[in-house]
Amino acid sequence: SIFWVRSGATAGDPATAGSVSSATTAGGSIQNNLATVTDESPLAVDRAHMYYRSSDTSIGRADLDGANANNNFITGLTSKVRGIAVNDSHVYWTQYVDEFTDTDRGVFRLGLAGGVAGAALIPDTYSAPARIALDGTHVYWVNTSFVGTSIDGRESVSRARLDGSDKIDIYVDPWGGAGQGGQTMYSIAVAGNLLFIGYFGGNITLSTMGGPAPLASANFATLDTNQAVNATGMGADATY
């Protein structure tokens, strides 16, 4: 199945704003309102559970059919969750409050038993960590820039080992913080050696990892004008 977050639902729409829906990858019936989340929540899915932002200070977890929802699965967050990813041992997330706040930005993780969030695995005051993805050896995340604020760095994709070591920027926005054609980098997905980056404004770019950093990119897909690519995912344990 594929899972996604609905936001800004209109009158007559069976899915409420801030809810999780799902459908099989073959199509068919859509299941709405599996869990209540904050509007535009990040979402991660493993083989048994979905993980979502349940409030500005907590991450929730529920079964894939919406049962056994625990909106306080991870508590004690000090900034707003921007991205969530999960593997067979940990939940990873990124967080920042807003573009004017310097504290508590970075990449965090906690074991699958949940509990109270601790200090950042990878503190990052350089920019605003947004969507996040994992593979078997690394964690990847998008750094969003807010030109003219305290977060005035270049847009980039960073990578580190799953234990937080060896952080590098593997992709740097060649448009100098303006994004592709004026679009802002936001979402990310990883499949093998392929790196997909989604932009607010509609485009998805593709880079092949394995060469020297920073990577080059090519346009992979162009969506309709003003569509926001705020969710991308690849594979059975994808992030959305």
PDB file of C-alpha atoms in Angstrom:
ATOM      1  CA  SER A   1       0.000   0.000   0.000  1.00  0.00           C
ATOM      2  CA  ILE A   2       0.888   3.667  -0.344  1.00  0.00           C
ATOM      3  CA  PHE A   3       0.158   6.167   2.425  1.00  0.00           C
ATOM      4  CA  TRP A   4      -0.135   9.952   2.282  1.00  0.00           C
ATOM      5  CA  VAL A   5      -1.189  12.948   4.365  1.00  0.00           C
ATOM      6  CA  ARG A   6      -4.265  14.911   3.351  1.00  0.00           C
ATOM      7  CA  SER A   7      -4.306  18.610   4.151  1.00  0.00           C
ATOM      8  CA  GLY A   8      -6.640  21.488   3.412  1.00  0.00           C
ATOM      9  CA  ALA A   9      -9.636  19.264   2.607  1.00  0.00           C
ATOM     10  CA  THR A  10     -12.685  21.055   1.183  1.00  0.00           C
ATOM     11  CA  ALA A  11     -16.377  20.691   1.983  1.00  0.00           C
ATOM     12  CA  GLY A  12     -17.738  17.365   0.767  1.00  0.00           C
ATOM     13  CA  ASP A  13     -14.326  15.705   0.797  1.00  0.00           C
ATOM     14  CA  PRO A  14     -14.440  12.531   2.953  1.00  0.00           C
ATOM     15  CA  ALA A  15     -10.882  13.140   4.207  1.00  0.00           C
ATOM     16  CA  THR A  16     -10.511  15.793   6.876  1.00  0.00           C
ATOM     17  CA  ALA A  17      -7.653  18.268   6.886  1.00  0.00           C
ATOM     18  CA  GLY A  18      -4.714  16.746   8.712  1.00  0.00           C
ATOM     19  CA  SER A  19      -5.392  13.039   8.224  1.00  0.00           C
ATOM     20  CA  VAL A  20      -3.680   9.948   6.794  1.00  0.00           C
ATOM     21  CA  SER A  21      -5.117   8.052   3.820  1.00  0.00           C
ATOM     22  CA  SER A  22      -3.989   4.879   2.068  1.00  0.00           C
ATOM     23  CA  ALA A  23      -4.628   2.763  -0.990  1.00  0.00           C
ATOM     24  CA  THR A  24      -3.109  -0.342  -2.511  1.00  0.00           C
ATOM     25  CA  THR A  25      -0.471   0.275  -5.151  1.00  0.00           C
ATOM     26  CA  ALA A  26      -2.771  -1.473  -7.630  1.00  0.00           C
ATOM     27  CA  GLY A  27      -5.418   1.163  -7.039  1.00  0.00           C
ATOM     28  CA  GLY A  28      -8.930   0.587  -5.777  1.00  0.00           C
ATOM     29  CA  SER A  29     -10.624   1.827  -2.648  1.00  0.00           C
ATOM     30  CA  ILE A  30      -9.024   4.678  -0.706  1.00  0.00           C
ATOM     31  CA  GLN A  31      -9.070   4.417   3.077  1.00  0.00           C
ATOM     32  CA  ASN A  32      -9.373   7.842   4.680  1.00  0.00           C
ATOM     33  CA  ASN A  33      -8.899   9.188   8.206  1.00  0.00           C
ATOM     34  CA  LEU A  34      -6.603   6.396   9.401  1.00  0.00           C
ATOM     35  CA  ALA A  35      -4.931   8.794  11.851  1.00  0.00           C
ATOM     36  CA  THR A  36      -5.317  12.451  12.755  1.00  0.00           C
ATOM     37  CA  VAL A  37      -2.137  14.455  12.225  1.00  0.00           C
ATOM     38  CA  THR A  38      -1.099  18.076  12.117  1.00  0.00           C
ATOM     39  CA  ASP A  39      -1.766  19.708   8.771  1.00  0.00           C
ATOM     40  CA  GLU A  40       0.969  18.920   6.212  1.00  0.00           C
ATOM     41  CA  SER A  41       2.564  16.417   8.582  1.00  0.00           C
ATOM     42  CA  PRO A  42       5.553  14.400   7.405  1.00  0.00           C
ATOM     43  CA  LEU A  43       4.875  10.668   7.293  1.00  0.00           C
ATOM     44  CA  ALA A  44       6.999   7.521   7.435  1.00  0.00           C
ATOM     45  CA  VAL A  45       5.853   3.921   7.042  1.00  0.00           C
ATOM     46  CA  ASP A  46       7.452   0.581   7.852  1.00  0.00           C
ATOM     47  CA  ARG A  47       5.998  -2.919   7.532  1.00  0.00           C
ATOM     48  CA  ALA A  48       3.846  -2.588  10.651  1.00  0.00           C
ATOM     49  CA  HIS A  49       3.332   1.083  11.506  1.00  0.00           C
ATOM     50  CA  MET A  50       2.932   4.643  10.290  1.00  0.00           C
ATOM     51  CA  TYR A  51       4.726   7.523  12.016  1.00  0.00           C
ATOM     52  CA  TYR A  52       3.499  11.121  11.857  1.00  0.00           C
ATOM     53  CA  ARG A  53       3.673  14.520  13.545  1.00  0.00           C
ATOM     54  CA  SER A  54       0.832  14.453  16.063  1.00  0.00           C
ATOM     55  CA  SER A  55       1.580  17.886  17.522  1.00  0.00           C
ATOM     56  CA  ASP A  56       4.336  20.490  17.416  1.00  0.00           C
ATOM     57  CA  THR A  57       6.106  18.643  20.258  1.00  0.00           C
ATOM     58  CA  SER A  58       5.344  14.972  19.568  1.00  0.00           C
ATOM     59  CA  ILE A  59       5.459  12.147  17.016  1.00  0.00           C
ATOM     60  CA  GLY A  60       2.640   9.617  16.840  1.00  0.00           C
ATOM     61  CA  ARG A  61       2.564   5.993  15.725  1.00  0.00           C
ATOM     62  CA  ALA A  62      -0.329   3.810  14.602  1.00  0.00           C
ATOM     63  CA  ASP A  63      -0.860   0.447  12.953  1.00  0.00           C
ATOM     64  CA  LEU A  64      -1.172   0.586   9.170  1.00  0.00           C
ATOM     65  CA  ASP A  65      -4.958   0.278   9.438  1.00  0.00           C
ATOM     66  CA  GLY A  66      -5.087   3.202  11.876  1.00  0.00           C
ATOM     67  CA  ALA A  67      -5.608   1.040  14.979  1.00  0.00           C
ATOM     68  CA  ASN A  68      -3.650   1.415  18.226  1.00  0.00           C
ATOM     69  CA  ALA A  69      -2.802   5.043  17.573  1.00  0.00           C
ATOM     70  CA  ASN A  70      -0.397   6.529  20.106  1.00  0.00           C
ATOM     71  CA  ASN A  71      -0.084  10.262  19.562  1.00  0.00           C
ATOM     72  CA  ASN A  72       2.595  10.476  22.262  1.00  0.00           C
ATOM     73  CA  PHE A  73       4.900   7.785  20.897  1.00  0.00           C
ATOM     74  CA  ILE A  74       7.808  10.258  20.977  1.00  0.00           C
ATOM     75  CA  THR A  75       7.465  13.318  23.208  1.00  0.00           C
ATOM     76  CA  GLY A  76       9.633  16.139  24.474  1.00  0.00           C
ATOM     77  CA  LEU A  77      10.437  17.652  21.086  1.00  0.00           C
ATOM     78  CA  THR A  78      11.571  21.261  21.351  1.00  0.00           C
ATOM     79  CA  SER A  79      11.014  22.244  17.719  1.00  0.00           C
ATOM     80  CA  LYS A  80       8.530  21.401  14.968  1.00  0.00           C
ATOM     81  CA  VAL A  81       9.112  18.110  13.140  1.00  0.00           C
ATOM     82  CA  ARG A  82       9.765  18.647   9.414  1.00  0.00           C
ATOM     83  CA  GLY A  83      10.689  15.144   8.237  1.00  0.00           C
ATOM     84  CA  ILE A  84      10.378  11.568   9.538  1.00  0.00           C
ATOM     85  CA  ALA A  85      12.070   8.352   8.396  1.00  0.00           C
ATOM     86  CA  VAL A  86      12.245   4.887   9.949  1.00  0.00           C
ATOM     87  CA  ASN A  87      14.398   1.776   9.613  1.00  0.00           C
ATOM     88  CA  ASP A  88      14.493  -1.516  11.524  1.00  0.00           C
ATOM     89  CA  SER A  89      16.050   0.033  14.639  1.00  0.00           C
ATOM     90  CA  HIS A  90      15.262   3.762  14.893  1.00  0.00           C
ATOM     91  CA  VAL A  91      12.912   6.592  14.032  1.00  0.00           C
ATOM     92  CA  TYR A  92      14.803   9.557  12.567  1.00  0.00           C
ATOM     93  CA  TRP A  93      13.407  13.049  12.244  1.00  0.00           C
ATOM     94  CA  THR A  94      14.437  16.608  11.419  1.00  0.00           C
ATOM     95  CA  GLN A  95      13.173  19.669  13.237  1.00  0.00           C
ATOM     96  CA  TYR A  96      13.278  23.436  13.403  1.00  0.00           C
ATOM     97  CA  VAL A  97      10.847  26.020  14.776  1.00  0.00           C
ATOM     98  CA  ASP A  98      10.923  28.679  12.072  1.00  0.00           C
ATOM     99  CA  GLU A  99      13.354  30.598   9.935  1.00  0.00           C
ATOM    100  CA  PHE A 100      14.083  33.116  12.700  1.00  0.00           C
ATOM    101  CA  THR A 101      15.010  30.663  15.481  1.00  0.00           C
ATOM    102  CA  ASP A 102      18.588  29.454  15.856  1.00  0.00           C
ATOM    103  CA  THR A 103      18.163  26.671  18.444  1.00  0.00           C
ATOM    104  CA  ASP A 104      17.223  22.990  18.311  1.00  0.00           C
ATOM    105  CA  ARG A 105      17.686  22.493  14.576  1.00  0.00           C
ATOM    106  CA  GLY A 106      19.090  19.233  13.307  1.00  0.00           C
ATOM    107  CA  VAL A 107      18.624  15.483  12.843  1.00  0.00           C
ATOM    108  CA  PHE A 108      17.375  13.386  15.758  1.00  0.00           C
ATOM    109  CA  ARG A 109      16.696   9.697  16.343  1.00  0.00           C
ATOM    110  CA  LEU A 110      15.153   7.376  18.930  1.00  0.00           C
ATOM    111  CA  GLY A 111      14.693   3.618  19.168  1.00  0.00           C
ATOM    112  CA  LEU A 112      11.510   1.893  18.044  1.00  0.00           C
ATOM    113  CA  ALA A 113      10.269   1.617  21.633  1.00  0.00           C
ATOM    114  CA  GLY A 114       9.597   5.360  21.527  1.00  0.00           C
ATOM    115  CA  GLY A 115       9.935   7.597  24.577  1.00  0.00           C
ATOM    116  CA  VAL A 116      11.299  11.066  25.258  1.00  0.00           C
ATOM    117  CA  ALA A 117      13.439  12.793  22.636  1.00  0.00           C
ATOM    118  CA  GLY A 118      17.031  13.605  23.570  1.00  0.00           C
ATOM    119  CA  ALA A 119      19.721  15.830  22.118  1.00  0.00           C
ATOM    120  CA  ALA A 120      20.252  16.061  18.367  1.00  0.00           C
ATOM    121  CA  LEU A 121      22.188  13.263  16.703  1.00  0.00           C
ATOM    122  CA  ILE A 122      23.439  15.842  14.182  1.00  0.00           C
ATOM    123  CA  PRO A 123      23.022  19.463  15.331  1.00  0.00           C
ATOM    124  CA  ASP A 124      22.633  21.810  12.368  1.00  0.00           C
ATOM    125  CA  THR A 125      22.546  25.593  12.774  1.00  0.00           C
ATOM    126  CA  TYR A 126      23.610  26.079   9.160  1.00  0.00           C
ATOM    127  CA  SER A 127      20.138  25.913   7.640  1.00  0.00           C
ATOM    128  CA  ALA A 128      16.674  24.455   8.196  1.00  0.00           C
ATOM    129  CA  PRO A 129      16.581  20.613   7.944  1.00  0.00           C
ATOM    130  CA  ALA A 130      13.421  19.531   6.133  1.00  0.00           C
ATOM    131  CA  ARG A 131      12.458  16.156   4.630  1.00  0.00           C
ATOM    132  CA  ILE A 132      14.632  13.141   5.399  1.00  0.00           C
ATOM    133  CA  ALA A 133      15.368   9.692   3.919  1.00  0.00           C
ATOM    134  CA  LEU A 134      17.377   6.593   4.876  1.00  0.00           C
ATOM    135  CA  ASP A 135      19.132   3.726   3.171  1.00  0.00           C
ATOM    136  CA  GLY A 136      21.064   0.855   4.702  1.00  0.00           C
ATOM    137  CA  THR A 137      24.110   2.943   5.606  1.00  0.00           C
ATOM    138  CA  HIS A 138      23.230   6.655   5.551  1.00  0.00           C
ATOM    139  CA  VAL A 139      20.698   9.297   6.508  1.00  0.00           C
ATOM    140  CA  TYR A 140      19.965  12.061   3.976  1.00  0.00           C
ATOM    141  CA  TRP A 141      18.167  15.348   4.505  1.00  0.00           C
ATOM    142  CA  VAL A 142      17.316  18.565   2.698  1.00  0.00           C
ATOM    143  CA  ASN A 143      18.607  21.872   4.078  1.00  0.00           C
ATOM    144  CA  THR A 144      16.207  24.676   3.246  1.00  0.00           C
ATOM    145  CA  SER A 145      17.503  28.240   3.068  1.00  0.00           C
ATOM    146  CA  PHE A 146      15.610  31.367   4.080  1.00  0.00           C
ATOM    147  CA  VAL A 147      17.453  34.252   2.440  1.00  0.00           C
ATOM    148  CA  GLY A 148      17.630  37.380   4.586  1.00  0.00           C
ATOM    149  CA  THR A 149      17.015  35.578   7.893  1.00  0.00           C
ATOM    150  CA  SER A 150      19.239  33.893  10.469  1.00  0.00           C
ATOM    151  CA  ILE A 151      19.085  30.793   8.229  1.00  0.00           C
ATOM    152  CA  ASP A 152      20.801  32.307   5.213  1.00  0.00           C
ATOM    153  CA  GLY A 153      22.842  29.348   4.017  1.00  0.00           C
ATOM    154  CA  ARG A 154      22.732  27.699   0.624  1.00  0.00           C
ATOM    155  CA  GLU A 155      20.195  25.005  -0.083  1.00  0.00           C
ATOM    156  CA  SER A 156      21.751  21.554  -0.073  1.00  0.00           C
ATOM    157  CA  VAL A 157      21.298  17.858   0.605  1.00  0.00           C
ATOM    158  CA  SER A 158      23.438  16.509   3.435  1.00  0.00           C
ATOM    159  CA  ARG A 159      24.395  12.919   4.176  1.00  0.00           C
ATOM    160  CA  ALA A 160      25.803  11.232   7.270  1.00  0.00           C
ATOM    161  CA  ARG A 161      26.266   7.686   8.488  1.00  0.00           C
ATOM    162  CA  LEU A 162      23.350   6.301  10.488  1.00  0.00           C
ATOM    163  CA  ASP A 163      25.263   6.959  13.723  1.00  0.00           C
ATOM    164  CA  GLY A 164      25.582  10.651  12.776  1.00  0.00           C
ATOM    165  CA  SER A 165      29.249  10.582  11.780  1.00  0.00           C
ATOM    166  CA  ASP A 166      30.922  11.743   8.553  1.00  0.00           C
ATOM    167  CA  LYS A 167      28.434  14.454   7.612  1.00  0.00           C
ATOM    168  CA  ILE A 168      28.953  16.038   4.184  1.00  0.00           C
ATOM    169  CA  ASP A 169      26.931  18.061   1.673  1.00  0.00           C
ATOM    170  CA  ILE A 170      26.473  15.775  -1.328  1.00  0.00           C
ATOM    171  CA  TYR A 171      24.327  18.127  -3.404  1.00  0.00           C
ATOM    172  CA  VAL A 172      24.385  21.933  -3.426  1.00  0.00           C
ATOM    173  CA  ASP A 173      21.676  24.024  -5.044  1.00  0.00           C
ATOM    174  CA  PRO A 174      23.324  25.506  -8.164  1.00  0.00           C
ATOM    175  CA  TRP A 175      20.811  28.348  -8.197  1.00  0.00           C
ATOM    176  CA  GLY A 176      22.329  30.001  -5.112  1.00  0.00           C
ATOM    177  CA  GLY A 177      19.430  29.397  -2.723  1.00  0.00           C
ATOM    178  CA  ALA A 178      16.717  30.317  -5.219  1.00  0.00           C
ATOM    179  CA  GLY A 179      15.955  26.697  -6.058  1.00  0.00           C
ATOM    180  CA  GLN A 180      15.431  25.259  -9.514  1.00  0.00           C
ATOM    181  CA  GLY A 181      14.104  28.100 -11.638  1.00  0.00           C
ATOM    182  CA  GLY A 182      13.131  29.987  -8.477  1.00  0.00           C
ATOM    183  CA  GLN A 183      11.677  26.907  -6.746  1.00  0.00           C
ATOM    184  CA  THR A 184      12.620  25.889  -3.207  1.00  0.00           C
ATOM    185  CA  MET A 185      14.163  22.495  -2.456  1.00  0.00           C
ATOM    186  CA  TYR A 186      12.079  20.551   0.062  1.00  0.00           C
ATOM    187  CA  SER A 187      11.515  16.784  -0.261  1.00  0.00           C
ATOM    188  CA  ILE A 188      13.853  13.852  -0.849  1.00  0.00           C
ATOM    189  CA  ALA A 189      13.827  10.155  -1.715  1.00  0.00           C
ATOM    190  CA  VAL A 190      16.635   7.642  -2.162  1.00  0.00           C
ATOM    191  CA  ALA A 191      16.513   4.454  -4.226  1.00  0.00           C
ATOM    192  CA  GLY A 192      19.803   2.591  -4.576  1.00  0.00           C
ATOM    193  CA  ASN A 193      22.296   5.110  -5.942  1.00  0.00           C
ATOM    194  CA  LEU A 194      19.576   7.488  -7.146  1.00  0.00           C
ATOM    195  CA  LEU A 195      18.759  10.710  -5.301  1.00  0.00           C
ATOM    196  CA  PHE A 196      15.429  12.411  -6.049  1.00  0.00           C
ATOM    197  CA  ILE A 197      14.773  15.985  -4.868  1.00  0.00           C
ATOM    198  CA  GLY A 198      11.327  17.576  -4.935  1.00  0.00           C
ATOM    199  CA  TYR A 199      10.818  21.334  -5.135  1.00  0.00           C
ATOM    200  CA  PHE A 200       7.989  23.622  -4.109  1.00  0.00           C
ATOM    201  CA  GLY A 201       6.780  24.796  -7.463  1.00  0.00           C
ATOM    202  CA  GLY A 202       6.601  21.436  -9.145  1.00  0.00           C
ATOM    203  CA  ASN A 203       9.874  19.920 -10.336  1.00  0.00           C
ATOM    204  CA  ILE A 204      11.704  16.753  -9.309  1.00  0.00           C
ATOM    205  CA  THR A 205      15.416  16.396 -10.059  1.00  0.00           C
ATOM    206  CA  LEU A 206      17.514  13.243 -10.226  1.00  0.00           C
ATOM    207  CA  SER A 207      21.171  12.757  -9.263  1.00  0.00           C
ATOM    208  CA  THR A 208      23.282   9.615  -9.395  1.00  0.00           C
ATOM    209  CA  MET A 209      25.278   9.095  -6.214  1.00  0.00           C
ATOM    210  CA  GLY A 210      28.710   7.518  -6.081  1.00  0.00           C
ATOM    211  CA  GLY A 211      30.741  10.232  -7.731  1.00  0.00           C
ATOM    212  CA  PRO A 212      32.507  13.166  -6.102  1.00  0.00           C
ATOM    213  CA  ALA A 213      30.414  15.622  -4.111  1.00  0.00           C
ATOM    214  CA  PRO A 214      28.694  17.886  -4.841  1.00  0.00           C
ATOM    215  CA  LEU A 215      26.608  15.880  -7.298  1.00  0.00           C
ATOM    216  CA  ALA A 216      25.226  17.057 -10.601  1.00  0.00           C
ATOM    217  CA  SER A 217      21.494  16.842 -11.292  1.00  0.00           C
ATOM    218  CA  ALA A 218      19.074  16.594 -14.189  1.00  0.00           C
ATOM    219  CA  ASN A 219      15.370  17.330 -14.329  1.00  0.00           C
ATOM    220  CA  PHE A 220      13.391  14.135 -13.752  1.00  0.00           C
ATOM    221  CA  ALA A 221       9.791  15.390 -13.852  1.00  0.00           C
ATOM    222  CA  THR A 222       7.951  18.678 -14.287  1.00  0.00           C
ATOM    223  CA  LEU A 223       4.595  19.042 -12.561  1.00  0.00           C
ATOM    224  CA  ASP A 224       1.897  21.620 -13.119  1.00  0.00           C
ATOM    225  CA  THR A 225       2.755  25.180 -12.123  1.00  0.00           C
ATOM    226  CA  ASN A 226       2.365  25.945  -8.409  1.00  0.00           C
ATOM    227  CA  GLN A 227       2.173  22.307  -7.343  1.00  0.00           C
ATOM    228  CA  ALA A 228       4.292  21.612  -4.280  1.00  0.00           C
ATOM    229  CA  VAL A 229       6.390  18.460  -4.210  1.00  0.00           C
ATOM    230  CA  ASN A 230       6.317  18.183  -0.419  1.00  0.00           C
ATOM    231  CA  ALA A 231       6.223  14.382  -0.372  1.00  0.00           C
ATOM    232  CA  THR A 232       8.297  11.861  -2.269  1.00  0.00           C
ATOM    233  CA  GLY A 233       8.851   8.198  -1.529  1.00  0.00           C
ATOM    234  CA  MET A 234      10.502   5.126  -2.948  1.00  0.00           C
ATOM    235  CA  GLY A 235      10.281   1.472  -1.983  1.00  0.00           C
ATOM    236  CA  ALA A 236       8.571  -0.569   0.718  1.00  0.00           C
ATOM    237  CA  ASP A 237      10.073   1.425   3.580  1.00  0.00           C
ATOM    238  CA  ALA A 238       9.768   4.822   1.943  1.00  0.00           C
ATOM    239  CA  THR A 239       9.225   8.204   3.539  1.00  0.00           C
ATOM    240  CA  TYR A 240       6.464  10.480   2.330  1.00  0.00           C
TER     241      TYR A 240
END
